[in-house]
CSV table of N, CA, C and O in Angstrom, one decimal:
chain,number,residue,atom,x,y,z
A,1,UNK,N,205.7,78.0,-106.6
A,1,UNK,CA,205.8,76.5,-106.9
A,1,UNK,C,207.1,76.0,-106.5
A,1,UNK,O,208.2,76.5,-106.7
A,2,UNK,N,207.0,74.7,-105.7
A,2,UNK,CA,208.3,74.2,-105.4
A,2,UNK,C,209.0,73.6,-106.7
A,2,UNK,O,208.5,73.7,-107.8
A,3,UNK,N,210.0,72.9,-106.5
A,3,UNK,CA,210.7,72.4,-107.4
A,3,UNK,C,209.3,70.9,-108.4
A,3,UNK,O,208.9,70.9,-109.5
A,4,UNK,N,209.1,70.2,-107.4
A,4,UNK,CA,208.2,69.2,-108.1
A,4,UNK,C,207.2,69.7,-108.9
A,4,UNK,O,207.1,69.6,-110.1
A,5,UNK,N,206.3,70.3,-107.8
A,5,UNK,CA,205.3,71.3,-109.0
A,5,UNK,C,205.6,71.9,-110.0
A,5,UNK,O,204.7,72.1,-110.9
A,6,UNK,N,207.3,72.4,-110.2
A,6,UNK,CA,207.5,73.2,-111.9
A,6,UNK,C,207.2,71.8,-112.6
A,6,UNK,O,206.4,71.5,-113.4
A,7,UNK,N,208.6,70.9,-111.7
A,7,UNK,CA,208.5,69.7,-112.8
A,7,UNK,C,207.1,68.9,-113.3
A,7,UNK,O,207.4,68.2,-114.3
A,8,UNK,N,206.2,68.7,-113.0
A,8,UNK,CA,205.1,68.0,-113.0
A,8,UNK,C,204.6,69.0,-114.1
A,8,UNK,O,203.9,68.7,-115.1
A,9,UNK,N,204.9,70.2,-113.7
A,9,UNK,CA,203.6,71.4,-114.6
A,9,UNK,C,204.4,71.4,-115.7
A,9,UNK,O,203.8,71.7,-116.7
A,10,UNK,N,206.0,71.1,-116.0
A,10,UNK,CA,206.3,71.2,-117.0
A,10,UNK,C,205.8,70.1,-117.9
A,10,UNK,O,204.8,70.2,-118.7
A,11,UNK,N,206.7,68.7,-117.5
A,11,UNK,CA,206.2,67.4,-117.9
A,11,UNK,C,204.7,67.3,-118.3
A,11,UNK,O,204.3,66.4,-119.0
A,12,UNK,N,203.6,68.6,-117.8
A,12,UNK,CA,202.3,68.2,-118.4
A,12,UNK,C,202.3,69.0,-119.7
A,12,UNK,O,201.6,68.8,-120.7
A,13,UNK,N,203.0,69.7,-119.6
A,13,UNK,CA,202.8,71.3,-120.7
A,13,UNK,C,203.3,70.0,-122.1
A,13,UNK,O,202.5,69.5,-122.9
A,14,UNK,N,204.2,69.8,-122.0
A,14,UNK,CA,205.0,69.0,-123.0
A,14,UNK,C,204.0,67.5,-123.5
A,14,UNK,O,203.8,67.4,-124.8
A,15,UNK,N,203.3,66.5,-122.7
A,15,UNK,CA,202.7,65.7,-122.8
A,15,UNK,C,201.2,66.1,-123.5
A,15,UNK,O,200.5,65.2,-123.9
A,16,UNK,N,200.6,67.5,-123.6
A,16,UNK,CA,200.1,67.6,-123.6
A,16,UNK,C,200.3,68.0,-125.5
A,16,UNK,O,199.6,67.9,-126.5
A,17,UNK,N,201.4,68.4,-125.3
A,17,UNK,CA,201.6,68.7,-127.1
A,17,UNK,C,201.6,67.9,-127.9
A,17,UNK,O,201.6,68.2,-129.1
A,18,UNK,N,201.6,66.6,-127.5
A,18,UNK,CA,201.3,65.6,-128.1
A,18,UNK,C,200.3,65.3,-128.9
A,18,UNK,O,200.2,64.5,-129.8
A,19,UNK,N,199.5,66.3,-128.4
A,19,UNK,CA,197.8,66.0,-128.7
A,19,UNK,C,198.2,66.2,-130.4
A,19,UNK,O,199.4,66.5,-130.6
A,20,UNK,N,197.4,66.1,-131.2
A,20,UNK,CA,197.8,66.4,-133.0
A,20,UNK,C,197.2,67.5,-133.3
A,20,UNK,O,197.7,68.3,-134.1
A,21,UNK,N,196.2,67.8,-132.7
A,21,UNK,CA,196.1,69.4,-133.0
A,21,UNK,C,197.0,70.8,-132.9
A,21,UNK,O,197.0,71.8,-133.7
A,22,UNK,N,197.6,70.5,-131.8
A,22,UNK,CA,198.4,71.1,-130.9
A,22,UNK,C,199.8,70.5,-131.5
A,22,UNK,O,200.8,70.9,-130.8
A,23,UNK,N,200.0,69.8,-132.2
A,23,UNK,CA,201.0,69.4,-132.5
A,23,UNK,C,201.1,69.7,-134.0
A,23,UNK,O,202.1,69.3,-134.6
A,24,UNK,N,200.3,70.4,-134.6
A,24,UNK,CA,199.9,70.8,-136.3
A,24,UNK,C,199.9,71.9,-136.2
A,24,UNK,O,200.2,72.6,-137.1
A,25,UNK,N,199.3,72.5,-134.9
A,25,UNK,CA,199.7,74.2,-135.0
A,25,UNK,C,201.0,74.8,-134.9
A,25,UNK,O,201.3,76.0,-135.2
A,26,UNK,N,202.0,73.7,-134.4
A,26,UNK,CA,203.1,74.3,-133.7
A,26,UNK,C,204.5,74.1,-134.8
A,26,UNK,O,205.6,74.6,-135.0
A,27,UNK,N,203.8,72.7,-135.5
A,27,UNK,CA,204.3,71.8,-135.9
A,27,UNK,C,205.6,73.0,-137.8
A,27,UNK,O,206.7,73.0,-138.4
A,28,UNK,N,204.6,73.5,-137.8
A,28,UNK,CA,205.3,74.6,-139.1
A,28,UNK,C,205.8,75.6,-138.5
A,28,UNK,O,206.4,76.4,-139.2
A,29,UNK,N,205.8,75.9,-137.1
A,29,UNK,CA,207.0,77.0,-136.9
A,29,UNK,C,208.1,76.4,-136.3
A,29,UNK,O,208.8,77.2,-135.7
A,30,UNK,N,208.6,74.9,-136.1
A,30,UNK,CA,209.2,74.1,-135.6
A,30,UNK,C,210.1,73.9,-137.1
A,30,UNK,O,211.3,73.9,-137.1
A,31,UNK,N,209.3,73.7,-138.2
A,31,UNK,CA,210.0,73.5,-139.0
A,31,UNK,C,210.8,74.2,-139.9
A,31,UNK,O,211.8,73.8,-140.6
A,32,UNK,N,209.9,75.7,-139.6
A,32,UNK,CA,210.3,77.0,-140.6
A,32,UNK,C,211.9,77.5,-139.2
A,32,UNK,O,212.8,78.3,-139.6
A,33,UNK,N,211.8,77.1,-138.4
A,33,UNK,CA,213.1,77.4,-137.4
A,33,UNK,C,214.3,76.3,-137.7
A,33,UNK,O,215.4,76.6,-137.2
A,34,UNK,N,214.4,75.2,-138.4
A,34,UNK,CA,215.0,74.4,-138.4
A,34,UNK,C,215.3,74.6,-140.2
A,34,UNK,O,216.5,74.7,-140.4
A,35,UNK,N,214.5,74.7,-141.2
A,35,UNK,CA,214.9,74.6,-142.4
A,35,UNK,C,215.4,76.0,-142.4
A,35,UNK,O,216.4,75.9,-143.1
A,36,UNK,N,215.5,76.8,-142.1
A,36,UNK,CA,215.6,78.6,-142.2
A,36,UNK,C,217.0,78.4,-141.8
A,36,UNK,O,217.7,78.9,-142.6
A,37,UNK,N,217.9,77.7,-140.5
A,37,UNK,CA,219.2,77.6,-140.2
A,37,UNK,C,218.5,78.7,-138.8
A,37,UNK,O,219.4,79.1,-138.2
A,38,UNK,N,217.8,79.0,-138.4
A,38,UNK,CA,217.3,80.5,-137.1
A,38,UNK,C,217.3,79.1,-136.1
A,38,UNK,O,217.3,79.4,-134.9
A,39,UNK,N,217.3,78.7,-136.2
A,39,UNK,CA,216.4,77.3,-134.5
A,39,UNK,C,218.0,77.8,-133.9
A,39,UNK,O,219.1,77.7,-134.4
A,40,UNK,N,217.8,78.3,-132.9
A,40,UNK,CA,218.8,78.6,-131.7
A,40,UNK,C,218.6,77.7,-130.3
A,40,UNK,O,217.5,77.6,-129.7
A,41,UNK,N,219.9,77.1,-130.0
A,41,UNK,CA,219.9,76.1,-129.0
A,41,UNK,C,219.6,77.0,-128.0
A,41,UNK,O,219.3,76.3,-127.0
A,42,UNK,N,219.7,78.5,-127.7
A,42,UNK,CA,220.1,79.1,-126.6
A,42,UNK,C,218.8,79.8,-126.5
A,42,UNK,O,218.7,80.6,-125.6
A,43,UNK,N,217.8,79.8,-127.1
A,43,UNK,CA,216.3,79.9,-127.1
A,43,UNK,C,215.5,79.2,-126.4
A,43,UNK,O,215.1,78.2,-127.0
A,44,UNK,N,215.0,79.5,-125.1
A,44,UNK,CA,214.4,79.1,-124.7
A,44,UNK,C,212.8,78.5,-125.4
A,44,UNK,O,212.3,77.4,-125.2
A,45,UNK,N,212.5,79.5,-126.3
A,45,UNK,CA,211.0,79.4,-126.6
A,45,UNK,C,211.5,78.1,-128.1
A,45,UNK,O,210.8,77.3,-128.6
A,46,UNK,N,212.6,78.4,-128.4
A,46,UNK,CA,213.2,77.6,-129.7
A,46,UNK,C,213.0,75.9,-128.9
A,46,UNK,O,212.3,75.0,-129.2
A,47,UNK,N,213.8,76.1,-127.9
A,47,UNK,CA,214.1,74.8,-127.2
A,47,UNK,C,212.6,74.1,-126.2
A,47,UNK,O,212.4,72.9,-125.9
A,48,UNK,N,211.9,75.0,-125.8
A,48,UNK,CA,210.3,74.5,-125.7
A,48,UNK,C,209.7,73.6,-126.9
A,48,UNK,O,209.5,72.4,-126.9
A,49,UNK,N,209.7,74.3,-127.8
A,49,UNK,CA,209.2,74.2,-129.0
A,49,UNK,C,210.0,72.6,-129.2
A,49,UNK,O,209.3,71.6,-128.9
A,50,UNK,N,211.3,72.5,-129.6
A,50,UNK,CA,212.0,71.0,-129.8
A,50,UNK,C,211.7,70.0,-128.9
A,50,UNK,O,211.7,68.8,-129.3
A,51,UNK,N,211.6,70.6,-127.3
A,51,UNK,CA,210.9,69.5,-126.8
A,51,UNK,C,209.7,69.0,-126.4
A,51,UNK,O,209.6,68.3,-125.4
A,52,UNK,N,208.7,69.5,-127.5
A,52,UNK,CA,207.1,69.4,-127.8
A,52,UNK,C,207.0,68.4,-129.0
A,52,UNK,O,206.2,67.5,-129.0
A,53,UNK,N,208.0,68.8,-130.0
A,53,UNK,CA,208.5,67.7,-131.1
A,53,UNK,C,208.9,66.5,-130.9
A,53,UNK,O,208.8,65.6,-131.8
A,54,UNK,N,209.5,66.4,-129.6
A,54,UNK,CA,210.4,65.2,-129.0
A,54,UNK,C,209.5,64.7,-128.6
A,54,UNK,O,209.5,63.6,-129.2
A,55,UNK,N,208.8,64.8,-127.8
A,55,UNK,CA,207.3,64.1,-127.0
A,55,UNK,C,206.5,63.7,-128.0
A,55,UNK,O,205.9,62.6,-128.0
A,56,UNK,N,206.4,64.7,-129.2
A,56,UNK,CA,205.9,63.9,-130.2
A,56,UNK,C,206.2,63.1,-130.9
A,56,UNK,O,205.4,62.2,-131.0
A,57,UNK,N,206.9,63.1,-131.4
A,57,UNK,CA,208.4,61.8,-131.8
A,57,UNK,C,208.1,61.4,-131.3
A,57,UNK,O,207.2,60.8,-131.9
A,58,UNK,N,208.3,60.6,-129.7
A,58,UNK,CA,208.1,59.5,-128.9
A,58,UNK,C,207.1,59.0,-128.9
A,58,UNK,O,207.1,58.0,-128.2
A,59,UNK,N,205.7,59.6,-129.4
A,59,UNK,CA,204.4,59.8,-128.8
A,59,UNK,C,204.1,59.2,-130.1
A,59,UNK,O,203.1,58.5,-130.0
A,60,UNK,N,204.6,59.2,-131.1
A,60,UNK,CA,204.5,58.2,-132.5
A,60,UNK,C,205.4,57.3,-132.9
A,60,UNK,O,205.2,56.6,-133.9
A,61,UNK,N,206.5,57.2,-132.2
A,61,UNK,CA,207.4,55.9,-132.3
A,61,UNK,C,207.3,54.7,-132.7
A,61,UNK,O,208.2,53.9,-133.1
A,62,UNK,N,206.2,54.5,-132.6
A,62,UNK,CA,205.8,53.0,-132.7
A,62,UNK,C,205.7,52.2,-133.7
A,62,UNK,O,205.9,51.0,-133.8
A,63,UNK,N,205.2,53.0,-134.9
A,63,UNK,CA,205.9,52.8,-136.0
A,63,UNK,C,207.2,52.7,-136.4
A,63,UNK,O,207.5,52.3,-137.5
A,64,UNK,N,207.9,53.0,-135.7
A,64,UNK,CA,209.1,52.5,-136.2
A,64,UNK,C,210.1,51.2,-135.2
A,64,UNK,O,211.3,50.8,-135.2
A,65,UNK,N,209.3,50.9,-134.7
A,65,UNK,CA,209.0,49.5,-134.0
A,65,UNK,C,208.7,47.6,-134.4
A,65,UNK,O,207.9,47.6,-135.4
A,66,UNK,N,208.9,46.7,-134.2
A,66,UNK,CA,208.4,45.6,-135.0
A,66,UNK,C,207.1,45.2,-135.0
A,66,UNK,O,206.4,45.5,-134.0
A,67,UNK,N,206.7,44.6,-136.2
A,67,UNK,CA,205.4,44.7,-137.0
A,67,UNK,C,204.6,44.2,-136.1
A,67,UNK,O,203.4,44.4,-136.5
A,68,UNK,N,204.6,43.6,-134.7
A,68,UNK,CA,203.8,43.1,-133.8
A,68,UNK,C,203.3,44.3,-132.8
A,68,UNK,O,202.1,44.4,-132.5
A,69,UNK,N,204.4,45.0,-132.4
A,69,UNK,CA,203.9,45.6,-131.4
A,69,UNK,C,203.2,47.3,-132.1
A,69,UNK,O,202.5,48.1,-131.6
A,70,UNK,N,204.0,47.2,-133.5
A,70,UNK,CA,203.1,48.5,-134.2
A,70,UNK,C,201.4,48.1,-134.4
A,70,UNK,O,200.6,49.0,-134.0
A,71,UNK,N,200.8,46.8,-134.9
A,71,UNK,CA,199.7,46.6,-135.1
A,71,UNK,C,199.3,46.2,-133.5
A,71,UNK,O,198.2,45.7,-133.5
A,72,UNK,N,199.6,46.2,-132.8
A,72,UNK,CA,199.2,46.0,-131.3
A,72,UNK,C,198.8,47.6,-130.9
A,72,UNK,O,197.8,47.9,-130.4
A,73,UNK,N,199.9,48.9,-131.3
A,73,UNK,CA,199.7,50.0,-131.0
A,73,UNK,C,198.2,50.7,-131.9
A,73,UNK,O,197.3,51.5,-131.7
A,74,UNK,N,198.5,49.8,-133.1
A,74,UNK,CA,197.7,50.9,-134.0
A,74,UNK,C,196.5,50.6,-133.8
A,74,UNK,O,195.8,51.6,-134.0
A,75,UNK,N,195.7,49.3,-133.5
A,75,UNK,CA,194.6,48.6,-132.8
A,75,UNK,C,194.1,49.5,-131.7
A,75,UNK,O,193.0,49.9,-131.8
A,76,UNK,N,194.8,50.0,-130.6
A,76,UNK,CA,194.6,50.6,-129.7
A,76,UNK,C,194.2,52.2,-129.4
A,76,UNK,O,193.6,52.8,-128.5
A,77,UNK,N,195.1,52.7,-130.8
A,77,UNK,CA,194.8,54.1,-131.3
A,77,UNK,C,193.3,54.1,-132.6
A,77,UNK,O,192.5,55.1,-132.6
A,78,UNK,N,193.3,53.2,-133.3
A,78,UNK,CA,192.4,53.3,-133.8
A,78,UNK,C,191.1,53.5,-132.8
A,78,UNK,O,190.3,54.5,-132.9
A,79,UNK,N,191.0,52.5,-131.9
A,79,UNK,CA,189.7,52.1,-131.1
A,79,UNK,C,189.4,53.8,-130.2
A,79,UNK,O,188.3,54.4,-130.2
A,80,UNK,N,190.6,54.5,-129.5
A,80,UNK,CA,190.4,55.5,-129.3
A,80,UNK,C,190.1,56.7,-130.6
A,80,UNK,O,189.9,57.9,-130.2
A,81,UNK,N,190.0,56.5,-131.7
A,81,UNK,CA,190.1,57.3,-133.1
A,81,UNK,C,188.4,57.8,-132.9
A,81,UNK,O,187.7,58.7,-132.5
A,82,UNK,N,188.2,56.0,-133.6
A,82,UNK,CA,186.7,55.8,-133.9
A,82,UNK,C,186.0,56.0,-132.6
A,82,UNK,O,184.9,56.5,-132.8
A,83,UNK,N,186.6,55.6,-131.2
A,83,UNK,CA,185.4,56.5,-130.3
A,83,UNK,C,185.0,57.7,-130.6
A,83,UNK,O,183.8,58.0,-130.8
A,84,UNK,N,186.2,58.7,-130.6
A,84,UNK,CA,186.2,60.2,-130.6
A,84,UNK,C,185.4,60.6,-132.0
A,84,UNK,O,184.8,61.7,-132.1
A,85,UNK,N,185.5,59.9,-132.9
A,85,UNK,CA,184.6,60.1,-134.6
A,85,UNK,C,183.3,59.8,-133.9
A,85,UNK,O,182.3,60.5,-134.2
A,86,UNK,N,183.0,58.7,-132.9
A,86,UNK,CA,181.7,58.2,-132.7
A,86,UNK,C,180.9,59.6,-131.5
A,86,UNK,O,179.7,59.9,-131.4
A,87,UNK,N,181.6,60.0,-131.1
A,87,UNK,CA,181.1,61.4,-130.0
A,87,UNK,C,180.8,62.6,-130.9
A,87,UNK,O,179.8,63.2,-130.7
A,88,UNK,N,181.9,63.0,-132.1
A,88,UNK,CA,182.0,63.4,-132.9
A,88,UNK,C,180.5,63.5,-133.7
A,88,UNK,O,180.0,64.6,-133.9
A,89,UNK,N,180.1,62.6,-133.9
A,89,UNK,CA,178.9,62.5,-134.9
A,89,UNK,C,177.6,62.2,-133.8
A,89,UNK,O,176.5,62.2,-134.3
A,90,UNK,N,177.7,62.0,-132.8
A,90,UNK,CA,176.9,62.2,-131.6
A,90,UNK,C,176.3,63.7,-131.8
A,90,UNK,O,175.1,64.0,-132.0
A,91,UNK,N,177.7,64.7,-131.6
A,91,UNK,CA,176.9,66.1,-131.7
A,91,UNK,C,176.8,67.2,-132.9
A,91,UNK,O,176.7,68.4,-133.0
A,92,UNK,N,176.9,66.0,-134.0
A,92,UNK,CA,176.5,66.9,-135.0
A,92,UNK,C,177.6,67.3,-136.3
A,92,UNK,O,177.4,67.8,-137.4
A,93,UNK,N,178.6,66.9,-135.5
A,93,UNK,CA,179.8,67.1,-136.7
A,93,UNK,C,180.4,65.7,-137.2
A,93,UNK,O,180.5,64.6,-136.7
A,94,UNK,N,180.6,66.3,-138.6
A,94,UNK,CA,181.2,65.2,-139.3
A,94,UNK,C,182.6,64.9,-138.7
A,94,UNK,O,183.4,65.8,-138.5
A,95,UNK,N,182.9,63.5,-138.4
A,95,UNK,CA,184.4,63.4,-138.0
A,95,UNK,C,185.5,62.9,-139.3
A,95,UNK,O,185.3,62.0,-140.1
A,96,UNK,N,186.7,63.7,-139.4
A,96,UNK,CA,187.9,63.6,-140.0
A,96,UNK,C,188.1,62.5,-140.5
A,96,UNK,O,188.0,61.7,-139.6
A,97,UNK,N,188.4,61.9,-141.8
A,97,UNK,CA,188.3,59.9,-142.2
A,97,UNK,C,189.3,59.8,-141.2
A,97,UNK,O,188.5,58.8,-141.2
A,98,UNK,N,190.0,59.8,-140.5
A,98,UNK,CA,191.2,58.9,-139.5
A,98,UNK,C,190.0,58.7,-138.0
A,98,UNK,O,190.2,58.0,-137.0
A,99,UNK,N,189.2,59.3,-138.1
A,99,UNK,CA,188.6,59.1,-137.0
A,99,UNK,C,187.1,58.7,-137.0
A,99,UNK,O,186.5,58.4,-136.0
A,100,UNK,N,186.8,58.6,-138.4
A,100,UNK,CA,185.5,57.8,-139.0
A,100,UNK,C,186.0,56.4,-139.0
A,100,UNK,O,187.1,56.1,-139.4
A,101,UNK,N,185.0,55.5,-138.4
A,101,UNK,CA,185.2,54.3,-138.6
A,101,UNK,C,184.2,53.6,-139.8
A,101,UNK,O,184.3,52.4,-140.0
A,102,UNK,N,183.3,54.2,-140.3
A,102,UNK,CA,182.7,54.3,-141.6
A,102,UNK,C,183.6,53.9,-142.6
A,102,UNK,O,183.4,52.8,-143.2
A,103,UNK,N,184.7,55.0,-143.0
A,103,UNK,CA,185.7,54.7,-143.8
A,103,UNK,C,186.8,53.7,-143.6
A,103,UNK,O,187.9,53.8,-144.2
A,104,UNK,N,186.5,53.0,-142.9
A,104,UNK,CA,187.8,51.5,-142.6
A,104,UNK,C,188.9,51.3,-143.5
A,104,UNK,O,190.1,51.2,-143.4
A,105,UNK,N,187.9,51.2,-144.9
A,105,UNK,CA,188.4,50.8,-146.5
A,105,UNK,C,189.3,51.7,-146.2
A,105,UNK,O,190.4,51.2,-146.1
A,106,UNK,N,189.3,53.6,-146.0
A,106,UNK,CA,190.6,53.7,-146.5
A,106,UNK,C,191.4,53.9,-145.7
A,106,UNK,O,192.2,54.9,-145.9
A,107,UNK,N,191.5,53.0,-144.4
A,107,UNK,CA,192.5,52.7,-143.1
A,107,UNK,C,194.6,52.3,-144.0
A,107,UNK,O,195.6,53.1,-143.8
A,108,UNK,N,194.5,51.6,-144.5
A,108,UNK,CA,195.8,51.6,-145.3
A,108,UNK,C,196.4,52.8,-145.9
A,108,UNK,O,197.5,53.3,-145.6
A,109,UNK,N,195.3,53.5,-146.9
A,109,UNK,CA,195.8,54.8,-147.1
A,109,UNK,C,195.9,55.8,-146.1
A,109,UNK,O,196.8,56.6,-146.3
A,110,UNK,N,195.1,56.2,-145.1
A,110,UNK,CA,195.7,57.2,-144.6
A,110,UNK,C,196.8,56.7,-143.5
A,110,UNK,O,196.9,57.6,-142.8
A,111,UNK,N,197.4,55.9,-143.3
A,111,UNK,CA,198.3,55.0,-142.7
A,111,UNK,C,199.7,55.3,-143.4
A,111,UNK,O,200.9,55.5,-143.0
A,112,UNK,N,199.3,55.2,-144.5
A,112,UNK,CA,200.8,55.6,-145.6
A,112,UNK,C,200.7,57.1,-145.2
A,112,UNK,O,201.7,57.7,-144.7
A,113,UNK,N,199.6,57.8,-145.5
A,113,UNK,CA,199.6,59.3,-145.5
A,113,UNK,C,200.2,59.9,-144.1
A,113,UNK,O,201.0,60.9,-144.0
A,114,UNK,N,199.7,59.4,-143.2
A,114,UNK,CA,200.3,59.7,-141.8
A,114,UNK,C,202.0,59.3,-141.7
A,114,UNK,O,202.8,60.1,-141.3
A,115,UNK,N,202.4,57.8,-142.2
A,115,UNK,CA,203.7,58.0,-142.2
A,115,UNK,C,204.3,59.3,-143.0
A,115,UNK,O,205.0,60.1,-142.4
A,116,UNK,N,204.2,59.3,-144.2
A,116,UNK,CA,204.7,60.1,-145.0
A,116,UNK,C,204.6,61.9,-144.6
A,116,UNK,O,205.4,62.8,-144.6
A,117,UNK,N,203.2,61.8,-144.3
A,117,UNK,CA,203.4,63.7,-144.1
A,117,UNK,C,203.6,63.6,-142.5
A,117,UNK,O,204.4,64.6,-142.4
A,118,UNK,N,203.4,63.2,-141.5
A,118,UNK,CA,203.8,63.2,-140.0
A,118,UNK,C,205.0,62.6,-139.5
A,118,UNK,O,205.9,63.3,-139.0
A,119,UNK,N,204.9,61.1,-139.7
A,119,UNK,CA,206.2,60.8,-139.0
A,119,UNK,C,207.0,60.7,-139.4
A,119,UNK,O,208.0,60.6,-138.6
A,120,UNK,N,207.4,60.4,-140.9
A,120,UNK,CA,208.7,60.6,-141.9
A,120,UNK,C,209.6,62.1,-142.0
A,120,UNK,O,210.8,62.4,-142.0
A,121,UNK,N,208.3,62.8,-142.0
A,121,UNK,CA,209.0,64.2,-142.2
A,121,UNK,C,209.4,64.9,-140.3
A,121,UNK,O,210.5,65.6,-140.1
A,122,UNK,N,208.6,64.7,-139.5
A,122,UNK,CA,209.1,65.0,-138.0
A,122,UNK,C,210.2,64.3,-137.7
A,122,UNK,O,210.7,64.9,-136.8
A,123,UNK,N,211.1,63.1,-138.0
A,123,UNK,CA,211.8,62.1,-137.5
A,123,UNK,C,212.9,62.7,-138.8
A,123,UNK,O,214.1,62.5,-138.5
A,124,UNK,N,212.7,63.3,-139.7
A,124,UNK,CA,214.0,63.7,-141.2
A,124,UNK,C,214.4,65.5,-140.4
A,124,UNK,O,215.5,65.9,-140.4
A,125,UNK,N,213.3,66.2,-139.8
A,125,UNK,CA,213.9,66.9,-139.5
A,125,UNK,C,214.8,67.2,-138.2
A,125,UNK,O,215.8,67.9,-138.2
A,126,UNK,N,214.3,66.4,-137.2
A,126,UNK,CA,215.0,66.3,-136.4
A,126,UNK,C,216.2,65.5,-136.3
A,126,UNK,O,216.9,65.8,-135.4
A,127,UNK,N,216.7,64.5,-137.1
A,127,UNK,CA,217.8,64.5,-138.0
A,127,UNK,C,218.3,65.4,-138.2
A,127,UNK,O,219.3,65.9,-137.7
A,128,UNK,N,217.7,65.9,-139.2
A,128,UNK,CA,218.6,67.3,-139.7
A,128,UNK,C,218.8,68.1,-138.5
A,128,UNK,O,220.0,68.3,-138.2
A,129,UNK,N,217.8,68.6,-137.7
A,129,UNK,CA,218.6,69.5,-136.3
A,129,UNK,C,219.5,69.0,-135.9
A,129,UNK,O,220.3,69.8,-135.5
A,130,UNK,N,220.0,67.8,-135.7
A,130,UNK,CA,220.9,67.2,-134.7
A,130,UNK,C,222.4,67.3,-135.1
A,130,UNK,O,223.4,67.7,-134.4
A,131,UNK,N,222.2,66.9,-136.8
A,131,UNK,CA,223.5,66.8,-137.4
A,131,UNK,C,223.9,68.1,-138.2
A,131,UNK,O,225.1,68.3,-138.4
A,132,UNK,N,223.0,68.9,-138.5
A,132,UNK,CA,223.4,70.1,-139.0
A,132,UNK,C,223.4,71.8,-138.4
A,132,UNK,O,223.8,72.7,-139.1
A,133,UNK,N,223.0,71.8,-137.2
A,133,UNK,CA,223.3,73.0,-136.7
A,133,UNK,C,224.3,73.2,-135.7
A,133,UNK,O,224.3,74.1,-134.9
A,134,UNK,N,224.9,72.5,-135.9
A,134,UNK,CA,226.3,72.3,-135.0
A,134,UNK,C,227.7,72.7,-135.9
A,134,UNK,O,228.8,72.6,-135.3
């Protein structure tokens, strides 16, 4: 592979961690390396791993954005939610409430729940990497 192709294949590896599945599997050995004091800058697989986190970080930012352009984002992610709930129950499986549009009603709550267990706690630890392992 030439130089562009690493870069492209990297830039996809990374974009692709974004996904939340892939971002929940990875997401507790990201954290057990960071709370433990072990997350080594000089780790390759350590430093993959932080910038799969970072992508995700950015890839949820938007919340922490003004109230216009967050409800502009969240409009947009919902509509992709409730498609994928709507394919979802096309073949048979129940879809996840964030991705039922059935349960709308508890659109607020899992909203709080998503800030609090995803992007409060991804955005505190990485914090903490920045300022305390140095």
């Amino acid at each position: 592979l030439n130089q562009y192709e690493r870069f492209v294949q990297y830039l996809e590896t990374h974009i692709l961690a974004t996904d939340l599945a892939l971002y929940l599997k990875k997401r507790n050995d990201f954290f057990e390396l960071v709370k433990s004091g072990e997350f080594d800058w000089k780790n390759n697989s350590h430093l993959k791993l932080l910038l799969n986190m970072l992508m995700t970080a950015a890839d949820i930012s938007a919340i922490t954005r003004h109230w216009e352009l967050q409800h502009r984002v969240a409009e947009i992610v919902y509509a992709e939610f409730y498609e994928q709930g709507d394919k979802e129950r096309e073949i048979g499986v129940e879809p996840v409430p964030l991705l039922d549009q059935t349960k709308v009603t508890d659109l607020p709550q899992l909203q709080v729940e998503w800030v609090f267990l995803l992007v409060l706690t991804l955005f505190v630890l990485l914090l903490f990497l920045c300022f305390c392992s140095f």
